[in-house]
Amino acid sequence: MENFGFSMLWYCIAYTIVTFIGMFHTIFNITVLHMKSMKESEGMGEGYEKTKPWHPLYNIIIFPVFAYIYFKGLNVVTFQNCLWTSLIWGTVTVVVDVFGWVIIKHPWSLSFKEFYVDYQPWITLIYAAIYAAPFIAYGIVLL
């Protein structure tokens, strides 16, 4: 993989943006649309539950943009580089998610069941979007 450091920089920026968009969407639903918070209802609350279908969309828009930025910074973009970027970004996401959303406890953390069973099909679509993002960007770069 060419320029691993920049690849991970753009990945981290994309992951952070997507996470904050999801958080702000939840906060918007609760404060502006007056949906129930997790304090007022079961689970993560209505405000969060209503954002779930949007999560894959955030990812399929944001991650290809940052994969494209990464690829444009390379001297040559190869299919092999695209493949490695996909495998690394997708796998890092799975690992970061299990620690950041399940193992490390915080007000928005979930149990394994909540994250990997109850969050279906959204979590699978999110992971598919992240694994697909470099291929989408690769296709755009080749245009």
mmCIF file with all atom_site columns, C-alpha atoms in Angstrom:
data_model
loop_
_atom_site.group_PDB
_atom_site.id
_atom_site.type_symbol
_atom_site.label_atom_id
_atom_site.label_alt_id
_atom_site.label_comp_id
_atom_site.label_asym_id
_atom_site.label_entity_id
_atom_site.label_seq_id
_atom_site.pdbx_PDB_ins_code
_atom_site.Cartn_x
_atom_site.Cartn_y
_atom_site.Cartn_z
_atom_site.occupancy
_atom_site.B_iso_or_equiv
_atom_site.pdbx_formal_charge
_atom_site.auth_seq_id
_atom_site.auth_comp_id
_atom_site.auth_asym_id
_atom_site.auth_atom_id
_atom_site.pdbx_PDB_model_num
ATOM 1   C CA . MET A 1 1   ? 0.000   0.000  0.000   1.00 0.00 ? 1   MET A CA 1
ATOM 2   C CA . GLU A 1 2   ? 1.421   3.326  -1.042  1.00 0.00 ? 2   GLU A CA 1
ATOM 3   C CA . ASN A 1 3   ? 1.545   6.062  1.628   1.00 0.00 ? 3   ASN A CA 1
ATOM 4   C CA . PHE A 1 4   ? -0.113  4.195  4.490   1.00 0.00 ? 4   PHE A CA 1
ATOM 5   C CA . GLY A 1 5   ? 0.138   7.236  6.787   1.00 0.00 ? 5   GLY A CA 1
ATOM 6   C CA . PHE A 1 6   ? -1.948  9.447  4.503   1.00 0.00 ? 6   PHE A CA 1
ATOM 7   C CA . SER A 1 7   ? -4.413  6.635  3.964   1.00 0.00 ? 7   SER A CA 1
ATOM 8   C CA . MET A 1 8   ? -4.988  6.388  7.703   1.00 0.00 ? 8   MET A CA 1
ATOM 9   C CA . LEU A 1 9   ? -5.145  10.177 8.077   1.00 0.00 ? 9   LEU A CA 1
ATOM 10  C CA . TRP A 1 10  ? -7.969  10.414 5.527   1.00 0.00 ? 10  TRP A CA 1
ATOM 11  C CA . TYR A 1 11  ? -9.648  7.371  7.069   1.00 0.00 ? 11  TYR A CA 1
ATOM 12  C CA . CYS A 1 12  ? -9.578  8.943  10.550  1.00 0.00 ? 12  CYS A CA 1
ATOM 13  C CA . ILE A 1 13  ? -10.998 12.205 9.227   1.00 0.00 ? 13  ILE A CA 1
ATOM 14  C CA . ALA A 1 14  ? -13.815 10.367 7.426   1.00 0.00 ? 14  ALA A CA 1
ATOM 15  C CA . TYR A 1 15  ? -14.610 8.212  10.487  1.00 0.00 ? 15  TYR A CA 1
ATOM 16  C CA . THR A 1 16  ? -14.683 11.277 12.737  1.00 0.00 ? 16  THR A CA 1
ATOM 17  C CA . ILE A 1 17  ? -16.943 13.232 10.368  1.00 0.00 ? 17  ILE A CA 1
ATOM 18  C CA . VAL A 1 18  ? -19.391 10.334 10.007  1.00 0.00 ? 18  VAL A CA 1
ATOM 19  C CA . THR A 1 19  ? -19.476 9.822  13.781  1.00 0.00 ? 19  THR A CA 1
ATOM 20  C CA . PHE A 1 20  ? -20.138 13.499 14.469  1.00 0.00 ? 20  PHE A CA 1
ATOM 21  C CA . ILE A 1 21  ? -22.833 13.684 11.781  1.00 0.00 ? 21  ILE A CA 1
ATOM 22  C CA . GLY A 1 22  ? -24.613 10.751 13.436  1.00 0.00 ? 22  GLY A CA 1
ATOM 23  C CA . MET A 1 23  ? -24.293 12.310 16.878  1.00 0.00 ? 23  MET A CA 1
ATOM 24  C CA . PHE A 1 24  ? -25.489 15.722 15.700  1.00 0.00 ? 24  PHE A CA 1
ATOM 25  C CA . HIS A 1 25  ? -28.395 14.093 13.847  1.00 0.00 ? 25  HIS A CA 1
ATOM 26  C CA . THR A 1 26  ? -29.455 12.401 17.096  1.00 0.00 ? 26  THR A CA 1
ATOM 27  C CA . ILE A 1 27  ? -29.097 15.633 19.071  1.00 0.00 ? 27  ILE A CA 1
ATOM 28  C CA . PHE A 1 28  ? -31.083 17.494 16.390  1.00 0.00 ? 28  PHE A CA 1
ATOM 29  C CA . ASN A 1 29  ? -33.882 14.931 16.580  1.00 0.00 ? 29  ASN A CA 1
ATOM 30  C CA . ILE A 1 30  ? -34.078 15.292 20.351  1.00 0.00 ? 30  ILE A CA 1
ATOM 31  C CA . THR A 1 31  ? -33.694 19.058 20.718  1.00 0.00 ? 31  THR A CA 1
ATOM 32  C CA . VAL A 1 32  ? -35.370 20.396 17.568  1.00 0.00 ? 32  VAL A CA 1
ATOM 33  C CA . LEU A 1 33  ? -37.833 17.664 16.616  1.00 0.00 ? 33  LEU A CA 1
ATOM 34  C CA . HIS A 1 34  ? -38.579 16.848 20.294  1.00 0.00 ? 34  HIS A CA 1
ATOM 35  C CA . MET A 1 35  ? -38.071 13.100 19.919  1.00 0.00 ? 35  MET A CA 1
ATOM 36  C CA . LYS A 1 36  ? -37.488 11.074 23.068  1.00 0.00 ? 36  LYS A CA 1
ATOM 37  C CA . SER A 1 37  ? -33.936 10.716 24.358  1.00 0.00 ? 37  SER A CA 1
ATOM 38  C CA . MET A 1 38  ? -32.460 7.581  25.876  1.00 0.00 ? 38  MET A CA 1
ATOM 39  C CA . LYS A 1 39  ? -33.392 8.973  29.314  1.00 0.00 ? 39  LYS A CA 1
ATOM 40  C CA . GLU A 1 40  ? -37.047 9.196  28.260  1.00 0.00 ? 40  GLU A CA 1
ATOM 41  C CA . SER A 1 41  ? -37.430 5.882  26.443  1.00 0.00 ? 41  SER A CA 1
ATOM 42  C CA . GLU A 1 42  ? -35.963 2.394  26.147  1.00 0.00 ? 42  GLU A CA 1
ATOM 43  C CA . GLY A 1 43  ? -32.641 1.667  24.502  1.00 0.00 ? 43  GLY A CA 1
ATOM 44  C CA . MET A 1 44  ? -30.894 4.596  22.865  1.00 0.00 ? 44  MET A CA 1
ATOM 45  C CA . GLY A 1 45  ? -34.132 6.542  22.517  1.00 0.00 ? 45  GLY A CA 1
ATOM 46  C CA . GLU A 1 46  ? -36.359 7.572  19.648  1.00 0.00 ? 46  GLU A CA 1
ATOM 47  C CA . GLY A 1 47  ? -34.009 10.392 18.588  1.00 0.00 ? 47  GLY A CA 1
ATOM 48  C CA . TYR A 1 48  ? -31.243 7.882  17.895  1.00 0.00 ? 48  TYR A CA 1
ATOM 49  C CA . GLU A 1 49  ? -33.463 5.118  16.518  1.00 0.00 ? 49  GLU A CA 1
ATOM 50  C CA . LYS A 1 50  ? -34.783 7.454  13.806  1.00 0.00 ? 50  LYS A CA 1
ATOM 51  C CA . THR A 1 51  ? -31.220 8.143  12.593  1.00 0.00 ? 51  THR A CA 1
ATOM 52  C CA . LYS A 1 52  ? -30.315 4.494  11.967  1.00 0.00 ? 52  LYS A CA 1
ATOM 53  C CA . PRO A 1 53  ? -31.480 4.306  8.320   1.00 0.00 ? 53  PRO A CA 1
ATOM 54  C CA . TRP A 1 54  ? -29.355 7.374  7.582   1.00 0.00 ? 54  TRP A CA 1
ATOM 55  C CA . HIS A 1 55  ? -26.091 5.898  8.931   1.00 0.00 ? 55  HIS A CA 1
ATOM 56  C CA . PRO A 1 56  ? -25.217 3.881  5.791   1.00 0.00 ? 56  PRO A CA 1
ATOM 57  C CA . LEU A 1 57  ? -25.945 6.973  3.689   1.00 0.00 ? 57  LEU A CA 1
ATOM 58  C CA . TYR A 1 58  ? -23.504 9.113  5.694   1.00 0.00 ? 58  TYR A CA 1
ATOM 59  C CA . ASN A 1 59  ? -20.846 6.460  5.126   1.00 0.00 ? 59  ASN A CA 1
ATOM 60  C CA . ILE A 1 60  ? -21.453 5.897  1.402   1.00 0.00 ? 60  ILE A CA 1
ATOM 61  C CA . ILE A 1 61  ? -21.124 9.652  0.836   1.00 0.00 ? 61  ILE A CA 1
ATOM 62  C CA . ILE A 1 62  ? -18.256 10.571 3.182   1.00 0.00 ? 62  ILE A CA 1
ATOM 63  C CA . PHE A 1 63  ? -15.850 7.621  2.863   1.00 0.00 ? 63  PHE A CA 1
ATOM 64  C CA . PRO A 1 64  ? -15.587 7.663  -0.965  1.00 0.00 ? 64  PRO A CA 1
ATOM 65  C CA . VAL A 1 65  ? -14.820 11.395 -0.819  1.00 0.00 ? 65  VAL A CA 1
ATOM 66  C CA . PHE A 1 66  ? -11.876 10.792 1.491   1.00 0.00 ? 66  PHE A CA 1
ATOM 67  C CA . ALA A 1 67  ? -10.729 7.727  -0.434  1.00 0.00 ? 67  ALA A CA 1
ATOM 68  C CA . TYR A 1 68  ? -10.770 9.916  -3.549  1.00 0.00 ? 68  TYR A CA 1
ATOM 69  C CA . ILE A 1 69  ? -8.710  12.604 -1.772  1.00 0.00 ? 69  ILE A CA 1
ATOM 70  C CA . TYR A 1 70  ? -6.238  9.915  -0.699  1.00 0.00 ? 70  TYR A CA 1
ATOM 71  C CA . PHE A 1 71  ? -5.976  8.459  -4.214  1.00 0.00 ? 71  PHE A CA 1
ATOM 72  C CA . LYS A 1 72  ? -5.490  11.898 -5.781  1.00 0.00 ? 72  LYS A CA 1
ATOM 73  C CA . GLY A 1 73  ? -2.437  12.360 -3.554  1.00 0.00 ? 73  GLY A CA 1
ATOM 74  C CA . LEU A 1 74  ? -0.752  9.225  -4.895  1.00 0.00 ? 74  LEU A CA 1
ATOM 75  C CA . ASN A 1 75  ? 1.610   9.174  -7.853  1.00 0.00 ? 75  ASN A CA 1
ATOM 76  C CA . VAL A 1 76  ? -0.181  6.199  -9.368  1.00 0.00 ? 76  VAL A CA 1
ATOM 77  C CA . VAL A 1 77  ? -3.459  4.643  -8.270  1.00 0.00 ? 77  VAL A CA 1
ATOM 78  C CA . THR A 1 78  ? -3.547  0.889  -8.768  1.00 0.00 ? 78  THR A CA 1
ATOM 79  C CA . PHE A 1 79  ? -6.253  -1.675 -8.207  1.00 0.00 ? 79  PHE A CA 1
ATOM 80  C CA . GLN A 1 80  ? -3.979  -3.329 -5.646  1.00 0.00 ? 80  GLN A CA 1
ATOM 81  C CA . ASN A 1 81  ? -3.781  -0.073 -3.678  1.00 0.00 ? 81  ASN A CA 1
ATOM 82  C CA . CYS A 1 82  ? -7.566  0.231  -3.877  1.00 0.00 ? 82  CYS A CA 1
ATOM 83  C CA . LEU A 1 83  ? -7.989  -3.327 -2.610  1.00 0.00 ? 83  LEU A CA 1
ATOM 84  C CA . TRP A 1 84  ? -5.601  -2.815 0.320   1.00 0.00 ? 84  TRP A CA 1
ATOM 85  C CA . THR A 1 85  ? -7.268  0.484  1.208   1.00 0.00 ? 85  THR A CA 1
ATOM 86  C CA . SER A 1 86  ? -10.651 -1.245 1.250   1.00 0.00 ? 86  SER A CA 1
ATOM 87  C CA . LEU A 1 87  ? -9.433  -4.127 3.408   1.00 0.00 ? 87  LEU A CA 1
ATOM 88  C CA . ILE A 1 88  ? -7.604  -1.884 5.863   1.00 0.00 ? 88  ILE A CA 1
ATOM 89  C CA . TRP A 1 89  ? -10.304 0.802  6.197   1.00 0.00 ? 89  TRP A CA 1
ATOM 90  C CA . GLY A 1 90  ? -13.095 -1.738 6.583   1.00 0.00 ? 90  GLY A CA 1
ATOM 91  C CA . THR A 1 91  ? -11.232 -3.923 9.051   1.00 0.00 ? 91  THR A CA 1
ATOM 92  C CA . VAL A 1 92  ? -9.997  -0.984 11.123  1.00 0.00 ? 92  VAL A CA 1
ATOM 93  C CA . THR A 1 93  ? -13.605 0.212  11.330  1.00 0.00 ? 93  THR A CA 1
ATOM 94  C CA . VAL A 1 94  ? -14.785 -3.146 12.669  1.00 0.00 ? 94  VAL A CA 1
ATOM 95  C CA . VAL A 1 95  ? -12.043 -3.128 15.332  1.00 0.00 ? 95  VAL A CA 1
ATOM 96  C CA . VAL A 1 96  ? -12.520 0.540  16.298  1.00 0.00 ? 96  VAL A CA 1
ATOM 97  C CA . ASP A 1 97  ? -16.289 0.047  16.506  1.00 0.00 ? 97  ASP A CA 1
ATOM 98  C CA . VAL A 1 98  ? -16.093 -2.925 18.847  1.00 0.00 ? 98  VAL A CA 1
ATOM 99  C CA . PHE A 1 99  ? -13.848 -0.970 21.215  1.00 0.00 ? 99  PHE A CA 1
ATOM 100 C CA . GLY A 1 100 ? -15.420 2.470  20.757  1.00 0.00 ? 100 GLY A CA 1
ATOM 101 C CA . TRP A 1 101 ? -19.080 1.497  20.823  1.00 0.00 ? 101 TRP A CA 1
ATOM 102 C CA . VAL A 1 102 ? -19.186 -1.761 22.818  1.00 0.00 ? 102 VAL A CA 1
ATOM 103 C CA . ILE A 1 103 ? -16.162 -2.504 25.031  1.00 0.00 ? 103 ILE A CA 1
ATOM 104 C CA . ILE A 1 104 ? -15.365 1.023  26.272  1.00 0.00 ? 104 ILE A CA 1
ATOM 105 C CA . LYS A 1 105 ? -18.363 2.111  28.318  1.00 0.00 ? 105 LYS A CA 1
ATOM 106 C CA . HIS A 1 106 ? -19.783 5.620  27.853  1.00 0.00 ? 106 HIS A CA 1
ATOM 107 C CA . PRO A 1 107 ? -23.300 7.113  27.723  1.00 0.00 ? 107 PRO A CA 1
ATOM 108 C CA . TRP A 1 108 ? -23.770 6.102  24.073  1.00 0.00 ? 108 TRP A CA 1
ATOM 109 C CA . SER A 1 109 ? -22.142 2.656  24.255  1.00 0.00 ? 109 SER A CA 1
ATOM 110 C CA . LEU A 1 110 ? -24.112 -0.439 23.291  1.00 0.00 ? 110 LEU A CA 1
ATOM 111 C CA . SER A 1 111 ? -24.019 -4.090 24.224  1.00 0.00 ? 111 SER A CA 1
ATOM 112 C CA . PHE A 1 112 ? -22.773 -6.652 21.689  1.00 0.00 ? 112 PHE A CA 1
ATOM 113 C CA . LYS A 1 113 ? -26.388 -7.624 21.004  1.00 0.00 ? 113 LYS A CA 1
ATOM 114 C CA . GLU A 1 114 ? -27.522 -4.030 20.536  1.00 0.00 ? 114 GLU A CA 1
ATOM 115 C CA . PHE A 1 115 ? -24.632 -3.264 18.178  1.00 0.00 ? 115 PHE A CA 1
ATOM 116 C CA . TYR A 1 116 ? -24.390 -6.454 16.133  1.00 0.00 ? 116 TYR A CA 1
ATOM 117 C CA . VAL A 1 117 ? -27.950 -7.839 16.235  1.00 0.00 ? 117 VAL A CA 1
ATOM 118 C CA . ASP A 1 118 ? -30.397 -5.033 16.987  1.00 0.00 ? 118 ASP A CA 1
ATOM 119 C CA . TYR A 1 119 ? -28.519 -2.591 14.727  1.00 0.00 ? 119 TYR A CA 1
ATOM 120 C CA . GLN A 1 120 ? -29.155 -4.803 11.672  1.00 0.00 ? 120 GLN A CA 1
ATOM 121 C CA . PRO A 1 121 ? -29.272 -4.247 8.766   1.00 0.00 ? 121 PRO A CA 1
ATOM 122 C CA . TRP A 1 122 ? -27.693 -0.842 9.307   1.00 0.00 ? 122 TRP A CA 1
ATOM 123 C CA . ILE A 1 123 ? -24.311 -1.938 10.705  1.00 0.00 ? 123 ILE A CA 1
ATOM 124 C CA . THR A 1 124 ? -23.838 -4.412 7.855   1.00 0.00 ? 124 THR A CA 1
ATOM 125 C CA . LEU A 1 125 ? -24.698 -1.710 5.309   1.00 0.00 ? 125 LEU A CA 1
ATOM 126 C CA . ILE A 1 126 ? -22.282 0.687  7.001   1.00 0.00 ? 126 ILE A CA 1
ATOM 127 C CA . TYR A 1 127 ? -19.457 -1.842 6.812   1.00 0.00 ? 127 TYR A CA 1
ATOM 128 C CA . ALA A 1 128 ? -20.324 -2.625 3.187   1.00 0.00 ? 128 ALA A CA 1
ATOM 129 C CA . ALA A 1 129 ? -20.219 1.106  2.391   1.00 0.00 ? 129 ALA A CA 1
ATOM 130 C CA . ILE A 1 130 ? -16.787 1.518  3.992   1.00 0.00 ? 130 ILE A CA 1
ATOM 131 C CA . TYR A 1 131 ? -15.350 -1.552 2.265   1.00 0.00 ? 131 TYR A CA 1
ATOM 132 C CA . ALA A 1 132 ? -16.851 -0.297 -1.044  1.00 0.00 ? 132 ALA A CA 1
ATOM 133 C CA . ALA A 1 133 ? -15.714 3.323  -0.660  1.00 0.00 ? 133 ALA A CA 1
ATOM 134 C CA . PRO A 1 134 ? -12.198 2.884  -2.116  1.00 0.00 ? 134 PRO A CA 1
ATOM 135 C CA . PHE A 1 135 ? -13.652 1.038  -5.132  1.00 0.00 ? 135 PHE A CA 1
ATOM 136 C CA . ILE A 1 136 ? -16.121 3.864  -5.725  1.00 0.00 ? 136 ILE A CA 1
ATOM 137 C CA . ALA A 1 137 ? -13.308 6.418  -5.482  1.00 0.00 ? 137 ALA A CA 1
ATOM 138 C CA . TYR A 1 138 ? -11.080 4.264  -7.713  1.00 0.00 ? 138 TYR A CA 1
ATOM 139 C CA . GLY A 1 139 ? -13.779 4.210  -10.359 1.00 0.00 ? 139 GLY A CA 1
ATOM 140 C CA . ILE A 1 140 ? -14.078 8.001  -10.202 1.00 0.00 ? 140 ILE A CA 1
ATOM 141 C CA . VAL A 1 141 ? -10.300 8.469  -10.400 1.00 0.00 ? 141 VAL A CA 1
ATOM 142 C CA . LEU A 1 142 ? -10.227 6.314  -13.549 1.00 0.00 ? 142 LEU A CA 1
ATOM 143 C CA . LEU A 1 143 ? -12.855 8.471  -15.290 1.00 0.00 ? 143 LEU A CA 1
#
